[in-house]
Amino acid sequence: LFFEDGWSMGYSGNILANWKAPAGDVWTVPIGLNVAKVVKLGRVPVKFELGLQYMPVHPQNGQEWNVQVKIIPVLPKLIKGTLFE
């Protein structure tokens, strides 16, 4: 979802599988939310993003919570037009 003034909100999560783990410890399934804001630092737009994930399905000794902080420079479009028409 995109909001005014460069704010956005969305889901970011990667479902992971460890095929070598015992039967009950194979999957990690996150539920998460991230919030981001695009600002200009000089002439370069930069996206600052904060995400929080909870893993309701995770290995017995696996990670249950995850916090992500991202700083992403926004580069201009390098390819004009669409890739698939």
XYZ file of N, CA, C and O in Angstrom:
340
model
N 0.840 -1.182 0.000
C 0.000 0.000 0.000
C 0.878 1.234 0.000
O 1.855 1.300 0.748
N 0.520 2.203 -0.805
C 1.261 3.448 -0.872
C 0.403 4.574 -0.328
O -0.790 4.649 -0.608
N 1.032 5.447 0.449
C 0.348 6.573 1.048
C 1.018 7.860 0.594
O 2.020 7.843 -0.107
N 0.503 8.985 1.040
C 1.065 10.284 0.688
C 2.425 10.475 1.349
O 2.772 9.795 2.310
N 3.169 11.437 0.828
C 4.462 11.857 1.391
C 5.514 10.752 1.401
O 6.398 10.744 2.261
N 5.431 9.773 0.484
C 6.475 8.757 0.364
C 6.369 7.587 1.324
O 7.278 6.773 1.413
N 5.276 7.453 2.046
C 5.089 6.346 2.988
C 4.499 5.139 2.271
O 3.688 5.278 1.359
N 4.881 3.951 2.722
C 4.284 2.714 2.201
C 4.277 1.656 3.298
O 5.001 1.759 4.292
N 3.441 0.652 3.098
C 3.316 -0.440 4.059
C 3.093 -1.715 3.263
O 2.436 -1.704 2.226
N 3.653 -2.820 3.730
C 3.474 -4.064 3.007
C 3.924 -5.267 3.805
O 4.305 -5.163 4.971
N 3.895 -6.409 3.148
C 4.300 -7.684 3.738
C 5.642 -8.084 3.164
O 5.885 -7.943 1.975
N 6.501 -8.564 4.037
C 7.753 -9.129 3.533
C 8.047 -10.379 4.334
O 8.194 -10.333 5.550
N 8.074 -11.491 3.674
C 8.364 -12.731 4.364
C 8.779 -13.805 3.389
O 8.265 -13.876 2.279
N 9.721 -14.589 3.792
C 10.176 -15.704 2.972
C 9.920 -16.997 3.721
O 10.416 -17.171 4.839
N 9.150 -17.883 3.126
C 8.920 -19.196 3.718
C 10.162 -20.031 3.449
O 10.627 -20.116 2.316
N 10.709 -20.597 4.495
C 11.950 -21.360 4.392
C 11.705 -22.834 4.676
O 10.852 -23.182 5.499
N 12.463 -23.704 4.014
C 12.400 -25.141 4.261
C 13.820 -25.680 4.365
O 14.658 -25.394 3.523
N 14.066 -26.439 5.419
C 15.342 -27.127 5.592
C 15.062 -28.614 5.385
O 14.606 -29.296 6.292
N 15.327 -29.102 4.176
C 14.970 -30.469 3.817
C 15.791 -31.504 4.568
O 15.432 -32.683 4.590
N 16.874 -31.112 5.201
C 17.703 -32.054 5.956
C 17.307 -32.127 7.430
O 17.851 -32.932 8.175
N 16.364 -31.302 7.858
C 15.933 -31.265 9.256
C 14.958 -32.410 9.548
O 14.333 -32.959 8.636
N 14.790 -32.762 10.831
C 13.779 -33.761 11.201
C 12.379 -33.289 10.798
O 12.143 -32.099 10.609
N 11.442 -34.208 10.683
C 10.098 -33.945 10.139
C 9.407 -32.720 10.741
O 8.836 -31.926 10.029
N 9.444 -32.521 12.040
C 8.729 -31.397 12.658
C 9.468 -30.077 12.582
O 8.927 -29.045 12.981
N 10.695 -30.069 12.100
C 11.513 -28.858 12.103
C 11.871 -28.356 10.706
O 12.808 -27.594 10.531
N 11.125 -28.776 9.693
C 11.471 -28.431 8.311
C 11.123 -26.984 7.975
O 11.910 -26.270 7.379
N 9.951 -26.506 8.363
C 9.410 -25.243 7.862
C 9.588 -24.075 8.812
O 9.467 -24.211 10.020
N 9.825 -22.902 8.231
C 9.744 -21.620 8.924
C 8.801 -20.761 8.095
O 9.058 -20.501 6.917
N 7.682 -20.345 8.693
C 6.663 -19.567 7.984
C 6.443 -18.254 8.736
O 5.916 -18.258 9.844
N 6.851 -17.119 8.148
C 6.692 -15.838 8.825
C 5.396 -15.118 8.469
O 4.833 -15.302 7.389
N 4.940 -14.314 9.409
C 3.868 -13.349 9.187
C 4.482 -12.012 9.563
O 4.986 -11.859 10.674
N 4.472 -11.072 8.644
C 5.171 -9.831 8.940
C 4.574 -8.616 8.284
O 3.709 -8.703 7.416
N 5.068 -7.477 8.718
C 4.620 -6.196 8.218
C 5.821 -5.270 8.154
O 6.680 -5.304 9.041
N 5.898 -4.473 7.097
C 6.954 -3.478 7.046
C 6.366 -2.116 6.725
O 5.313 -2.000 6.107
N 7.068 -1.083 7.194
C 6.694 0.304 6.949
C 7.914 0.975 6.346
O 9.033 0.770 6.817
N 7.692 1.778 5.304
C 8.819 2.419 4.620
C 8.488 3.872 4.308
O 7.326 4.263 4.206
N 9.560 4.649 4.159
C 9.437 6.061 3.782
C 10.549 6.383 2.807
O 11.706 6.027 3.029
N 10.207 7.042 1.706
C 11.205 7.490 0.737
C 11.469 8.976 0.994
O 10.534 9.771 1.059
N 12.745 9.306 1.165
C 13.159 10.695 1.366
C 14.316 10.989 0.419
O 14.965 10.073 -0.086
N 14.585 12.260 0.198
C 15.720 12.636 -0.644
C 16.885 13.020 0.250
O 16.752 13.840 1.147
N 18.028 12.391 -0.004
C 19.278 12.773 0.638
C 20.111 13.440 -0.452
O 20.688 12.754 -1.301
N 20.120 14.743 -0.452
C 20.723 15.464 -1.572
C 19.830 15.295 -2.784
O 18.646 15.588 -2.744
N 20.389 14.749 -3.866
C 19.604 14.511 -5.081
C 19.147 13.064 -5.204
O 18.438 12.718 -6.146
N 19.557 12.207 -4.271
C 19.266 10.775 -4.379
C 18.088 10.394 -3.482
O 18.138 10.597 -2.277
N 17.024 9.825 -4.056
C 15.947 9.297 -3.215
C 16.428 8.017 -2.511
O 17.069 7.171 -3.123
N 16.103 7.916 -1.231
C 16.505 6.756 -0.433
C 15.275 6.244 0.317
O 14.510 7.022 0.874
N 15.112 4.925 0.294
C 13.982 4.294 0.996
C 14.482 3.707 2.301
O 15.403 2.889 2.322
N 13.888 4.134 3.406
C 14.167 3.594 4.732
C 13.008 2.679 5.101
O 11.851 3.087 5.022
N 13.319 1.453 5.484
C 12.273 0.458 5.734
C 12.525 -0.263 7.053
O 13.659 -0.617 7.379
N 11.458 -0.470 7.815
C 11.517 -1.218 9.068
C 10.476 -2.320 8.994
O 9.308 -2.062 8.689
N 10.890 -3.565 9.242
C 9.980 -4.700 9.177
C 10.037 -5.536 10.443
O 11.078 -5.642 11.088
N 8.908 -6.116 10.805
C 8.809 -7.000 11.962
C 8.107 -8.272 11.516
O 7.077 -8.203 10.845
N 8.680 -9.423 11.867
C 8.087 -10.707 11.491
C 7.969 -11.615 12.714
O 8.857 -11.639 13.559
N 6.868 -12.343 12.749
C 6.655 -13.400 13.745
C 6.535 -14.707 12.973
O 5.862 -14.766 11.953
N 7.212 -15.743 13.465
C 7.172 -17.040 12.803
C 6.287 -17.997 13.616
O 6.756 -18.616 14.569
N 4.982 -18.131 13.263
C 4.126 -19.056 13.993
C 4.532 -20.511 13.766
O 4.274 -21.364 14.608
N 5.158 -20.798 12.623
C 5.682 -22.131 12.326
C 7.194 -21.983 12.215
O 7.690 -21.248 11.361
N 7.912 -22.641 13.123
C 9.370 -22.566 13.098
C 9.961 -23.809 13.754
O 9.279 -24.488 14.534
N 11.220 -24.140 13.443
C 11.867 -25.289 14.079
C 11.931 -25.115 15.592
O 11.885 -23.996 16.105
N 12.050 -26.219 16.301
C 12.055 -26.215 17.766
C 13.077 -25.224 18.326
O 12.783 -24.482 19.248
N 14.273 -25.208 17.788
C 15.294 -24.270 18.258
C 15.477 -23.114 17.281
O 16.525 -22.470 17.263
N 14.472 -22.852 16.480
C 14.576 -21.825 15.442
C 14.130 -20.454 15.917
O 13.633 -20.265 17.022
N 14.291 -19.528 15.055
C 13.972 -18.138 15.296
C 12.461 -17.938 15.344
O 11.729 -18.439 14.497
N 11.984 -17.158 16.321
C 10.553 -16.905 16.461
C 10.181 -15.486 16.027
O 9.084 -15.254 15.537
N 11.078 -14.531 16.223
C 10.861 -13.134 15.835
C 12.013 -12.653 14.977
O 13.138 -13.128 15.110
N 11.744 -11.670 14.126
C 12.766 -11.103 13.256
C 12.462 -9.624 13.051
O 11.319 -9.248 12.797
N 13.491 -8.785 13.179
C 13.371 -7.362 12.884
C 14.341 -7.058 11.750
O 15.500 -7.465 11.793
N 13.854 -6.346 10.731
C 14.695 -5.990 9.588
C 14.724 -4.477 9.430
O 13.688 -3.820 9.514
N 15.921 -3.947 9.202
C 16.098 -2.528 8.895
C 16.796 -2.463 7.550
O 17.834 -3.096 7.350
N 16.215 -1.726 6.616
C 16.788 -1.624 5.272
C 16.943 -0.156 4.887
O 16.069 0.665 5.173
N 18.057 0.143 4.228
C 18.295 1.464 3.639
C 18.632 1.204 2.176
O 19.640 0.574 1.866
N 17.758 1.679 1.285
C 17.845 1.312 -0.122
C 17.886 2.574 -0.987
O 16.905 3.318 -1.039
N 19.003 2.827 -1.698
C 18.995 3.945 -2.645
C 18.088 3.600 -3.827
O 18.089 2.472 -4.310
N 17.298 4.562 -4.259
C 16.373 4.340 -5.361
C 17.051 4.832 -6.636
O 17.280 6.025 -6.812
N 17.397 3.898 -7.520
C 18.102 4.228 -8.745
C 17.112 4.521 -9.865
O 16.019 3.941 -9.892
N 17.492 5.379 -10.801
C 16.584 5.650 -11.924
C 16.404 4.404 -12.788
O 17.230 3.500 -12.772
N 15.345 4.387 -13.539
C 15.043 3.260 -14.416
C 16.137 3.113 -15.467
O 16.439 4.055 -16.201
N 16.756 1.939 -15.511
C 17.855 1.708 -16.442
C 17.374 1.213 -17.807
O 18.046 1.373 -18.806
N 16.211 0.579 -17.831
C 15.657 0.044 -19.079
C 14.357 0.797 -19.364
O 13.446 0.784 -18.545
N 14.289 1.423 -20.516
C 13.081 2.160 -20.862
C 12.049 1.199 -21.451
O 12.389 0.273 -22.161
N 10.799 1.404 -21.119
C 9.732 0.542 -21.614
C 9.550 -0.663 -20.699
O 10.119 -0.734 -19.613
N 8.776 -1.618 -21.137
C 8.531 -2.826 -20.350
C 9.369 -3.981 -20.875
O 9.726 -4.028 -22.044
N 9.684 -4.907 -19.993
C 10.465 -6.077 -20.391
C 9.613 -7.086 -21.149
O 10.069 -7.740 -22.061
N 8.348 -7.231 -20.729
C 7.450 -8.203 -21.341
C 6.246 -7.480 -21.906
O 5.496 -6.854 -21.187
N 6.051 -7.582 -23.199
C 4.904 -6.896 -23.822
C 3.979 -7.890 -24.457
O 4.316 -8.924 -24.852
